[in-house]
Structures are given as C-alpha cells and as structure tokens.
N, CA, C and O atoms as a Maestro MAE file, in Angstrom:
{
 s_m_m2io_version
 :::
 2.0.0
}

f_m_ct {
 s_m_title
 :::
 protein
 m_atom[248] {
  # First column is atom index #
  i_m_mmod_type
  r_m_x_coord
  r_m_y_coord
  r_m_z_coord
  i_m_residue_number
  s_m_chain_name
  s_m_pdb_residue_name
  s_m_pdb_atom_name
  i_m_atomic_number
  :::
  1 25 106.319 83.743 99.595 1 A "MET " " N  " 7
  2 3 106.764 84.969 100.236 1 A "MET " " CA " 6
  3 2 105.604 85.606 100.975 1 A "MET " " C  " 6
  4 15 104.485 85.672 100.466 1 A "MET " " O  " 8
  5 25 105.881 86.068 102.169 2 A "GLN " " N  " 7
  6 3 104.904 86.790 102.959 2 A "GLN " " CA " 6
  7 2 105.478 88.140 103.329 2 A "GLN " " C  " 6
  8 15 106.690 88.351 103.278 2 A "GLN " " O  " 8
  9 25 104.592 89.056 103.704 3 A "LYS " " N  " 7
  10 3 105.104 90.344 104.165 3 A "LYS " " CA " 6
  11 2 105.853 90.135 105.476 3 A "LYS " " C  " 6
  12 15 105.528 89.245 106.262 3 A "LYS " " O  " 8
  13 25 106.860 90.971 105.691 4 A "GLN " " N  " 7
  14 3 107.616 90.859 106.930 4 A "GLN " " CA " 6
  15 2 108.186 92.198 107.342 4 A "GLN " " C  " 6
  16 15 108.464 93.066 106.514 4 A "GLN " " O  " 8
  17 25 108.352 92.342 108.649 5 A "VAL " " N  " 7
  18 3 108.943 93.545 109.213 5 A "VAL " " CA " 6
  19 2 110.444 93.501 108.954 5 A "VAL " " C  " 6
  20 15 111.079 92.458 109.106 5 A "VAL " " O  " 8
  21 25 110.999 94.634 108.567 6 A "ILE " " N  " 7
  22 3 112.439 94.751 108.333 6 A "ILE " " CA " 6
  23 2 113.012 95.636 109.433 6 A "ILE " " C  " 6
  24 15 112.554 96.758 109.650 6 A "ILE " " O  " 8
  25 25 114.016 95.113 110.118 7 A "GLU " " N  " 7
  26 3 114.651 95.848 111.204 7 A "GLU " " CA " 6
  27 2 116.080 96.225 110.831 7 A "GLU " " C  " 6
  28 15 116.733 95.560 110.026 7 A "GLU " " O  " 8
  29 25 116.538 97.301 111.436 8 A "HIS " " N  " 7
  30 3 117.940 97.705 111.318 8 A "HIS " " CA " 6
  31 2 118.374 98.163 112.705 8 A "HIS " " C  " 6
  32 15 117.759 99.053 113.293 8 A "HIS " " O  " 8
  33 25 119.415 97.561 113.214 9 A "GLY " " N  " 7
  34 3 119.889 97.895 114.554 9 A "GLY " " CA " 6
  35 2 118.856 97.591 115.625 9 A "GLY " " C  " 6
  36 15 118.806 98.271 116.650 9 A "GLY " " O  " 8
  37 25 118.040 96.586 115.399 10 A "GLY " " N  " 7
  38 3 117.040 96.183 116.367 10 A "GLY " " CA " 6
  39 2 115.751 96.993 116.350 10 A "GLY " " C  " 6
  40 15 114.850 96.742 117.150 10 A "GLY " " O  " 8
  41 25 115.656 97.969 115.438 11 A "LEU " " N  " 7
  42 3 114.453 98.795 115.344 11 A "LEU " " CA " 6
  43 2 113.754 98.571 114.006 11 A "LEU " " C  " 6
  44 15 114.424 98.492 112.976 11 A "LEU " " O  " 8
  45 25 112.439 98.466 113.994 12 A "PRO " " N  " 7
  46 3 111.720 98.329 112.728 12 A "PRO " " CA " 6
  47 2 111.878 99.598 111.884 12 A "PRO " " C  " 6
  48 15 111.675 100.710 112.372 12 A "PRO " " O  " 8
  49 25 112.239 99.414 110.622 13 A "VAL " " N  " 7
  50 3 112.393 100.570 109.728 13 A "VAL " " CA " 6
  51 2 111.437 100.500 108.547 13 A "VAL " " C  " 6
  52 15 111.294 101.475 107.810 13 A "VAL " " O  " 8
  53 25 110.776 99.354 108.357 14 A "GLY " " N  " 7
  54 3 109.842 99.215 107.250 14 A "GLY " " CA " 6
  55 2 109.315 97.805 107.146 14 A "GLY " " C  " 6
  56 15 109.565 96.960 108.005 14 A "GLY " " O  " 8
  57 25 108.579 97.569 106.074 15 A "ILE " " N  " 7
  58 3 108.093 96.228 105.788 15 A "ILE " " CA " 6
  59 2 108.419 95.883 104.350 15 A "ILE " " C  " 6
  60 15 108.548 96.759 103.495 15 A "ILE " " O  " 8
  61 25 108.550 94.593 104.098 16 A "ALA " " N  " 7
  62 3 108.755 94.083 102.742 16 A "ALA " " CA " 6
  63 2 107.514 93.281 102.383 16 A "ALA " " C  " 6
  64 15 107.081 92.405 103.132 16 A "ALA " " O  " 8
  65 25 106.949 93.599 101.217 17 A "ILE " " N  " 7
  66 3 105.769 92.871 100.769 17 A "ILE " " CA " 6
  67 2 106.043 92.273 99.393 17 A "ILE " " C  " 6
  68 15 106.728 92.892 98.579 17 A "ILE " " O  " 8
  69 25 105.522 91.084 99.123 18 A "PRO " " N  " 7
  70 3 105.715 90.467 97.809 18 A "PRO " " CA " 6
  71 2 105.068 91.318 96.722 18 A "PRO " " C  " 6
  72 15 103.964 91.836 96.894 18 A "PRO " " O  " 8
  73 25 105.774 91.454 95.599 19 A "ASP " " N  " 7
  74 3 105.272 92.249 94.482 19 A "ASP " " CA " 6
  75 2 105.903 91.748 93.191 19 A "ASP " " C  " 6
  76 15 107.072 92.023 92.922 19 A "ASP " " O  " 8
  77 25 105.147 91.026 92.405 20 A "SER " " N  " 7
  78 3 105.609 90.530 91.101 20 A "SER " " CA " 6
  79 2 106.922 89.759 91.192 20 A "SER " " C  " 6
  80 15 107.827 89.970 90.384 20 A "SER " " O  " 8
  81 25 107.026 88.876 92.166 21 A "GLY " " N  " 7
  82 3 108.220 88.047 92.300 21 A "GLY " " CA " 6
  83 2 109.382 88.708 93.011 21 A "GLY " " C  " 6
  84 15 110.438 88.095 93.165 21 A "GLY " " O  " 8
  85 25 109.212 89.928 93.442 22 A "LYS " " N  " 7
  86 3 110.252 90.650 94.188 22 A "LYS " " CA " 6
  87 2 109.663 91.088 95.528 22 A "LYS " " C  " 6
  88 15 108.513 90.782 95.841 22 A "LYS " " O  " 8
  89 25 110.454 91.799 96.303 23 A "LEU " " N  " 7
  90 3 109.997 92.363 97.564 23 A "LEU " " CA " 6
  91 2 109.986 93.879 97.450 23 A "LEU " " C  " 6
  92 15 111.006 94.497 97.145 23 A "LEU " " O  " 8
  93 25 108.834 94.466 97.697 24 A "ARG " " N  " 7
  94 3 108.723 95.926 97.674 24 A "ARG " " CA " 6
  95 2 108.884 96.421 99.099 24 A "ARG " " C  " 6
  96 15 108.230 95.927 100.017 24 A "ARG " " O  " 8
  97 25 109.759 97.398 99.276 25 A "PHE " " N  " 7
  98 3 110.037 97.947 100.599 25 A "PHE " " CA " 6
  99 2 109.142 99.154 100.851 25 A "PHE " " C  " 6
  100 15 109.043 100.057 100.021 25 A "PHE " " O  " 8
  101 25 108.498 99.151 102.003 26 A "ILE " " N  " 7
  102 3 107.702 100.293 102.439 26 A "ILE " " CA " 6
  103 2 108.352 100.821 103.709 26 A "ILE " " C  " 6
  104 15 108.315 100.170 104.754 26 A "ILE " " O  " 8
  105 25 108.944 102.000 103.612 27 A "ALA " " N  " 7
  106 3 109.664 102.596 104.745 27 A "ALA " " CA " 6
  107 2 108.679 103.163 105.760 27 A "ALA " " C  " 6
  108 15 107.653 103.739 105.399 27 A "ALA " " O  " 8
  109 25 109.011 102.989 107.035 28 A "VAL " " N  " 7
  110 3 108.212 103.589 108.105 28 A "VAL " " CA " 6
  111 2 109.051 104.523 108.974 28 A "VAL " " C  " 6
  112 15 108.539 105.123 109.919 28 A "VAL " " O  " 8
  113 25 110.317 104.643 108.659 29 A "LYS " " N  " 7
  114 3 111.204 105.558 109.374 29 A "LYS " " CA " 6
  115 2 111.844 106.513 108.373 29 A "LYS " " C  " 6
  116 15 112.205 106.130 107.260 29 A "LYS " " O  " 8
  117 25 111.973 107.772 108.802 30 A "PHE " " N  " 7
  118 3 112.462 108.815 107.904 30 A "PHE " " CA " 6
  119 2 113.858 108.535 107.354 30 A "PHE " " C  " 6
  120 15 114.129 108.835 106.191 30 A "PHE " " O  " 8
  121 25 114.746 107.967 108.163 31 A "HIS " " N  " 7
  122 3 116.134 107.797 107.724 31 A "HIS " " CA " 6
  123 2 116.307 106.757 106.612 31 A "HIS " " C  " 6
  124 15 117.405 106.618 106.074 31 A "HIS " " O  " 8
  125 25 115.243 106.024 106.258 32 A "VAL " " N  " 7
  126 3 115.312 105.092 105.119 32 A "VAL " " CA " 6
  127 2 114.275 105.418 104.047 32 A "VAL " " C  " 6
  128 15 114.031 104.608 103.153 32 A "VAL " " O  " 8
  129 25 113.672 106.588 104.132 33 A "ILE " " N  " 7
  130 3 112.588 106.960 103.217 33 A "ILE " " CA " 6
  131 2 113.047 106.974 101.752 33 A "ILE " " C  " 6
  132 15 112.229 106.768 100.856 33 A "ILE " " O  " 8
  133 25 114.314 107.209 101.499 34 A "ASP " " N  " 7
  134 3 114.813 107.211 100.115 34 A "ASP " " CA " 6
  135 2 114.712 105.833 99.465 34 A "ASP " " C  " 6
  136 15 114.745 105.726 98.239 34 A "ASP " " O  " 8
  137 25 114.591 104.787 100.267 35 A "LEU " " N  " 7
  138 3 114.462 103.424 99.734 35 A "LEU " " CA " 6
  139 2 113.003 102.996 99.581 35 A "LEU " " C  " 6
  140 15 112.722 101.899 99.098 35 A "LEU " " O  " 8
  141 25 112.084 103.854 99.991 36 A "ASP " " N  " 7
  142 3 110.663 103.529 99.936 36 A "ASP " " CA " 6
  143 2 110.229 103.185 98.510 36 A "ASP " " C  " 6
  144 15 110.590 103.864 97.549 36 A "ASP " " O  " 8
  145 25 109.455 102.128 98.404 37 A "ASP " " N  " 7
  146 3 108.851 101.660 97.148 37 A "ASP " " CA " 6
  147 2 109.856 101.030 96.174 37 A "ASP " " C  " 6
  148 15 109.498 100.724 95.036 37 A "ASP " " O  " 8
  149 25 111.095 100.837 96.603 38 A "ARG " " N  " 7
  150 3 112.050 100.123 95.754 38 A "ARG " " CA " 6
  151 2 111.819 98.628 95.878 38 A "ARG " " C  " 6
  152 15 111.306 98.155 96.892 38 A "ARG " " O  " 8
  153 25 112.192 97.893 94.858 39 A "ARG " " N  " 7
  154 3 112.009 96.447 94.849 39 A "ARG " " CA " 6
  155 2 113.358 95.745 94.924 39 A "ARG " " C  " 6
  156 15 114.339 96.185 94.326 39 A "ARG " " O  " 8
  157 25 113.386 94.641 95.674 40 A "PHE " " N  " 7
  158 3 114.604 93.883 95.898 40 A "PHE " " CA " 6
  159 2 114.323 92.406 95.659 40 A "PHE " " C  " 6
  160 15 113.200 91.939 95.846 40 A "PHE " " O  " 8
  161 25 115.346 91.679 95.247 41 A "SER " " N  " 7
  162 3 115.191 90.247 94.968 41 A "SER " " CA " 6
  163 2 115.101 89.415 96.232 41 A "SER " " C  " 6
  164 15 114.382 88.417 96.271 41 A "SER " " O  " 8
  165 25 115.828 89.820 97.269 42 A "THR " " N  " 7
  166 3 115.853 89.056 98.527 42 A "THR " " CA " 6
  167 2 115.835 90.002 99.715 42 A "THR " " C  " 6
  168 15 116.105 91.195 99.579 42 A "THR " " O  " 8
  169 25 115.514 89.459 100.880 43 A "VAL " " N  " 7
  170 3 115.574 90.239 102.113 43 A "VAL " " CA " 6
  171 2 117.022 90.638 102.396 43 A "VAL " " C  " 6
  172 15 117.274 91.742 102.879 43 A "VAL " " O  " 8
  173 25 117.965 89.758 102.103 44 A "GLY " " N  " 7
  174 3 119.380 90.081 102.302 44 A "GLY " " CA " 6
  175 2 119.812 91.280 101.476 44 A "GLY " " C  " 6
  176 15 120.554 92.139 101.952 44 A "GLY " " O  " 8
  177 25 119.345 91.332 100.238 45 A "GLU " " N  " 7
  178 3 119.656 92.472 99.362 45 A "GLU " " CA " 6
  179 2 119.051 93.752 99.936 45 A "GLU " " C  " 6
  180 15 119.690 94.804 99.922 45 A "GLU " " O  " 8
  181 25 117.843 93.664 100.430 46 A "LEU " " N  " 7
  182 3 117.176 94.818 101.043 46 A "LEU " " CA " 6
  183 2 117.929 95.291 102.281 46 A "LEU " " C  " 6
  184 15 118.176 96.486 102.440 46 A "LEU " " O  " 8
  185 25 118.292 94.364 103.150 47 A "ARG " " N  " 7
  186 3 119.026 94.733 104.369 47 A "ARG " " CA " 6
  187 2 120.381 95.374 104.033 47 A "ARG " " C  " 6
  188 15 120.801 96.327 104.690 47 A "ARG " " O  " 8
  189 25 121.050 94.851 103.022 48 A "ALA " " N  " 7
  190 3 122.333 95.434 102.599 48 A "ALA " " CA " 6
  191 2 122.132 96.851 102.077 48 A "ALA " " C  " 6
  192 15 122.939 97.736 102.358 48 A "ALA " " O  " 8
  193 25 121.057 97.071 101.316 49 A "ALA " " N  " 7
  194 3 120.759 98.409 100.792 49 A "ALA " " CA " 6
  195 2 120.482 99.384 101.936 49 A "ALA " " C  " 6
  196 15 120.911 100.537 101.887 49 A "ALA " " O  " 8
  197 25 119.775 98.930 102.952 50 A "ILE " " N  " 7
  198 3 119.497 99.781 104.114 50 A "ILE " " CA " 6
  199 2 120.804 100.134 104.826 50 A "ILE " " C  " 6
  200 15 121.041 101.299 105.145 50 A "ILE " " O  " 8
  201 25 121.646 99.142 105.072 51 A "SER " " N  " 7
  202 3 122.937 99.399 105.731 51 A "SER " " CA " 6
  203 2 123.785 100.373 104.935 51 A "SER " " C  " 6
  204 15 124.339 101.319 105.495 51 A "SER " " O  " 8
  205 25 123.890 100.149 103.632 52 A "ASP " " N  " 7
  206 3 124.672 101.044 102.770 52 A "ASP " " CA " 6
  207 2 124.109 102.462 102.800 52 A "ASP " " C  " 6
  208 15 124.856 103.437 102.886 52 A "ASP " " O  " 8
  209 25 122.796 102.563 102.728 53 A "HIS " " N  " 7
  210 3 122.140 103.876 102.718 53 A "HIS " " CA " 6
  211 2 122.399 104.632 104.018 53 A "HIS " " C  " 6
  212 15 122.731 105.818 103.991 53 A "HIS " " O  " 8
  213 25 122.253 103.964 105.134 54 A "ILE " " N  " 7
  214 3 122.452 104.618 106.430 54 A "ILE " " CA " 6
  215 2 123.908 105.018 106.615 54 A "ILE " " C  " 6
  216 15 124.195 106.093 107.142 54 A "ILE " " O  " 8
  217 25 124.830 104.161 106.186 55 A "ARG " " N  " 7
  218 3 126.260 104.488 106.291 55 A "ARG " " CA " 6
  219 2 126.632 105.683 105.423 55 A "ARG " " C  " 6
  220 15 127.527 106.448 105.781 55 A "ARG " " O  " 8
  221 25 125.967 105.852 104.297 56 A "SER " " N  " 7
  222 3 126.339 106.917 103.364 56 A "SER " " CA " 6
  223 2 125.693 108.255 103.694 56 A "SER " " C  " 6
  224 15 126.049 109.270 103.094 56 A "SER " " O  " 8
  225 25 124.753 108.282 104.630 57 A "GLN " " N  " 7
  226 3 124.070 109.527 104.963 57 A "GLN " " CA " 6
  227 2 124.979 110.435 105.782 57 A "GLN " " C  " 6
  228 15 125.754 109.990 106.629 57 A "GLN " " O  " 8
  229 25 124.849 111.729 105.493 58 A "ARG " " N  " 7
  230 3 125.567 112.720 106.290 58 A "ARG " " CA " 6
  231 2 124.676 113.128 107.449 58 A "ARG " " C  " 6
  232 15 123.453 113.169 107.308 58 A "ARG " " O  " 8
  233 25 125.268 113.428 108.582 59 A "PRO " " N  " 7
  234 3 124.453 113.879 109.725 59 A "PRO " " CA " 6
  235 2 123.711 115.183 109.390 59 A "PRO " " C  " 6
  236 15 124.218 116.039 108.666 59 A "PRO " " O  " 8
  237 25 122.515 115.302 109.932 60 A "ILE " " N  " 7
  238 3 121.730 116.520 109.739 60 A "ILE " " CA " 6
  239 2 122.149 117.523 110.818 60 A "ILE " " C  " 6
  240 15 122.198 117.196 112.003 60 A "ILE " " O  " 8
  241 25 122.448 118.750 110.381 61 A "ALA " " N  " 7
  242 3 122.839 119.795 111.330 61 A "ALA " " CA " 6
  243 2 121.622 120.246 112.116 61 A "ALA " " C  " 6
  244 15 120.526 120.370 111.570 61 A "ALA " " O  " 8
  245 25 121.822 120.486 113.379 62 A "ALA " " N  " 7
  246 3 120.710 120.928 114.235 62 A "ALA " " CA " 6
  247 2 120.614 122.425 114.257 62 A "ALA " " C  " 6
  248 15 119.739 122.978 114.924 62 A "ALA " " O  " 8
  :::
 }
 m_bond[247] {
  # First column is bond index #
  i_m_from
  i_m_to
  i_m_order
  :::
  1 1 2 1
  2 2 3 1
  3 3 4 2
  4 3 5 1
  5 5 6 1
  6 6 7 1
  7 7 8 2
  8 7 9 1
  9 9 10 1
  10 10 11 1
  11 11 12 2
  12 11 13 1
  13 13 14 1
  14 14 15 1
  15 15 16 2
  16 15 17 1
  17 17 18 1
  18 18 19 1
  19 19 20 2
  20 19 21 1
  21 21 22 1
  22 22 23 1
  23 23 24 2
  24 23 25 1
  25 25 26 1
  26 26 27 1
  27 27 28 2
  28 27 29 1
  29 29 30 1
  30 30 31 1
  31 31 32 2
  32 31 33 1
  33 33 34 1
  34 34 35 1
  35 35 36 2
  36 35 37 1
  37 37 38 1
  38 38 39 1
  39 39 40 2
  40 39 41 1
  41 41 42 1
  42 42 43 1
  43 43 44 2
  44 43 45 1
  45 45 46 1
  46 46 47 1
  47 47 48 2
  48 47 49 1
  49 49 50 1
  50 50 51 1
  51 51 52 2
  52 51 53 1
  53 53 54 1
  54 54 55 1
  55 55 56 2
  56 55 57 1
  57 57 58 1
  58 58 59 1
  59 59 60 2
  60 59 61 1
  61 61 62 1
  62 62 63 1
  63 63 64 2
  64 63 65 1
  65 65 66 1
  66 66 67 1
  67 67 68 2
  68 67 69 1
  69 69 70 1
  70 70 71 1
  71 71 72 2
  72 71 73 1
  73 73 74 1
  74 74 75 1
  75 75 76 2
  76 75 77 1
  77 77 78 1
  78 78 79 1
  79 79 80 2
  80 79 81 1
  81 81 82 1
  82 82 83 1
  83 83 84 2
  84 83 85 1
  85 85 86 1
  86 86 87 1
  87 87 88 2
  88 87 89 1
  89 89 90 1
  90 90 91 1
  91 91 92 2
  92 91 93 1
  93 93 94 1
  94 94 95 1
  95 95 96 2
  96 95 97 1
  97 97 98 1
  98 98 99 1
  99 99 100 2
  100 99 101 1
  101 101 102 1
  102 102 103 1
  103 103 104 2
  104 103 105 1
  105 105 106 1
  106 106 107 1
  107 107 108 2
  108 107 109 1
  109 109 110 1
  110 110 111 1
  111 111 112 2
  112 111 113 1
  113 113 114 1
  114 114 115 1
  115 115 116 2
  116 115 117 1
  117 117 118 1
  118 118 119 1
  119 119 120 2
  120 119 121 1
  121 121 122 1
  122 122 123 1
  123 123 124 2
  124 123 125 1
  125 125 126 1
  126 126 127 1
  127 127 128 2
  128 127 129 1
  129 129 130 1
  130 130 131 1
  131 131 132 2
  132 131 133 1
  133 133 134 1
  134 134 135 1
  135 135 136 2
  136 135 137 1
  137 137 138 1
  138 138 139 1
  139 139 140 2
  140 139 141 1
  141 141 142 1
  142 142 143 1
  143 143 144 2
  144 143 145 1
  145 145 146 1
  146 146 147 1
  147 147 148 2
  148 147 149 1
  149 149 150 1
  150 150 151 1
  151 151 152 2
  152 151 153 1
  153 153 154 1
  154 154 155 1
  155 155 156 2
  156 155 157 1
  157 157 158 1
  158 158 159 1
  159 159 160 2
  160 159 161 1
  161 161 162 1
  162 162 163 1
  163 163 164 2
  164 163 165 1
  165 165 166 1
  166 166 167 1
  167 167 168 2
  168 167 169 1
  169 169 170 1
  170 170 171 1
  171 171 172 2
  172 171 173 1
  173 173 174 1
  174 174 175 1
  175 175 176 2
  176 175 177 1
  177 177 178 1
  178 178 179 1
  179 179 180 2
  180 179 181 1
  181 181 182 1
  182 182 183 1
  183 183 184 2
  184 183 185 1
  185 185 186 1
  186 186 187 1
  187 187 188 2
  188 187 189 1
  189 189 190 1
  190 190 191 1
  191 191 192 2
  192 191 193 1
  193 193 194 1
  194 194 195 1
  195 195 196 2
  196 195 197 1
  197 197 198 1
  198 198 199 1
  199 199 200 2
  200 199 201 1
  201 201 202 1
  202 202 203 1
  203 203 204 2
  204 203 205 1
  205 205 206 1
  206 206 207 1
  207 207 208 2
  208 207 209 1
  209 209 210 1
  210 210 211 1
  211 211 212 2
  212 211 213 1
  213 213 214 1
  214 214 215 1
  215 215 216 2
  216 215 217 1
  217 217 218 1
  218 218 219 1
  219 219 220 2
  220 219 221 1
  221 221 222 1
  222 222 223 1
  223 223 224 2
  224 223 225 1
  225 225 226 1
  226 226 227 1
  227 227 228 2
  228 227 229 1
  229 229 230 1
  230 230 231 1
  231 231 232 2
  232 231 233 1
  233 233 234 1
  234 234 235 1
  235 235 236 2
  236 235 237 1
  237 237 238 1
  238 238 239 1
  239 239 240 2
  240 239 241 1
  241 241 242 1
  242 242 243 1
  243 243 244 2
  244 243 245 1
  245 245 246 1
  246 246 247 1
  247 247 248 2
  :::
 }
}
C-alpha cells in the first residue's frame, strides 16, 4: 500500500496513507473534515464513506 490522493467528483478531497494494515484518511477539504483521521480497510470503503457523508450533509445557510 502506498499513499494516494482521494478524489470526489473529480476534485481532490484528501489522501489515504497506510496505517497498521488499514488506510488512514487525511482530509484536505472542509466538506469531508468529519472523516479526517478515520481508518478504512479499502479505498472503495473510503470512497463510499465520502459519498455517503456528502449526500447526508445539509446545505449551509448563507
């Protein structure tokens, strides 16, 4: 496993780095910051968590 950029909708939102046999997510965009420092078994699991998280967010009022 190597570190890799994680994209959502064609934009980089963080990186995944190997950590004790899992992938630790480091968020670089505010809209996924709640997932920062969480560990995932696969990149697919991480991408699914990002999609679920973004879909479940309520819009911020301006």
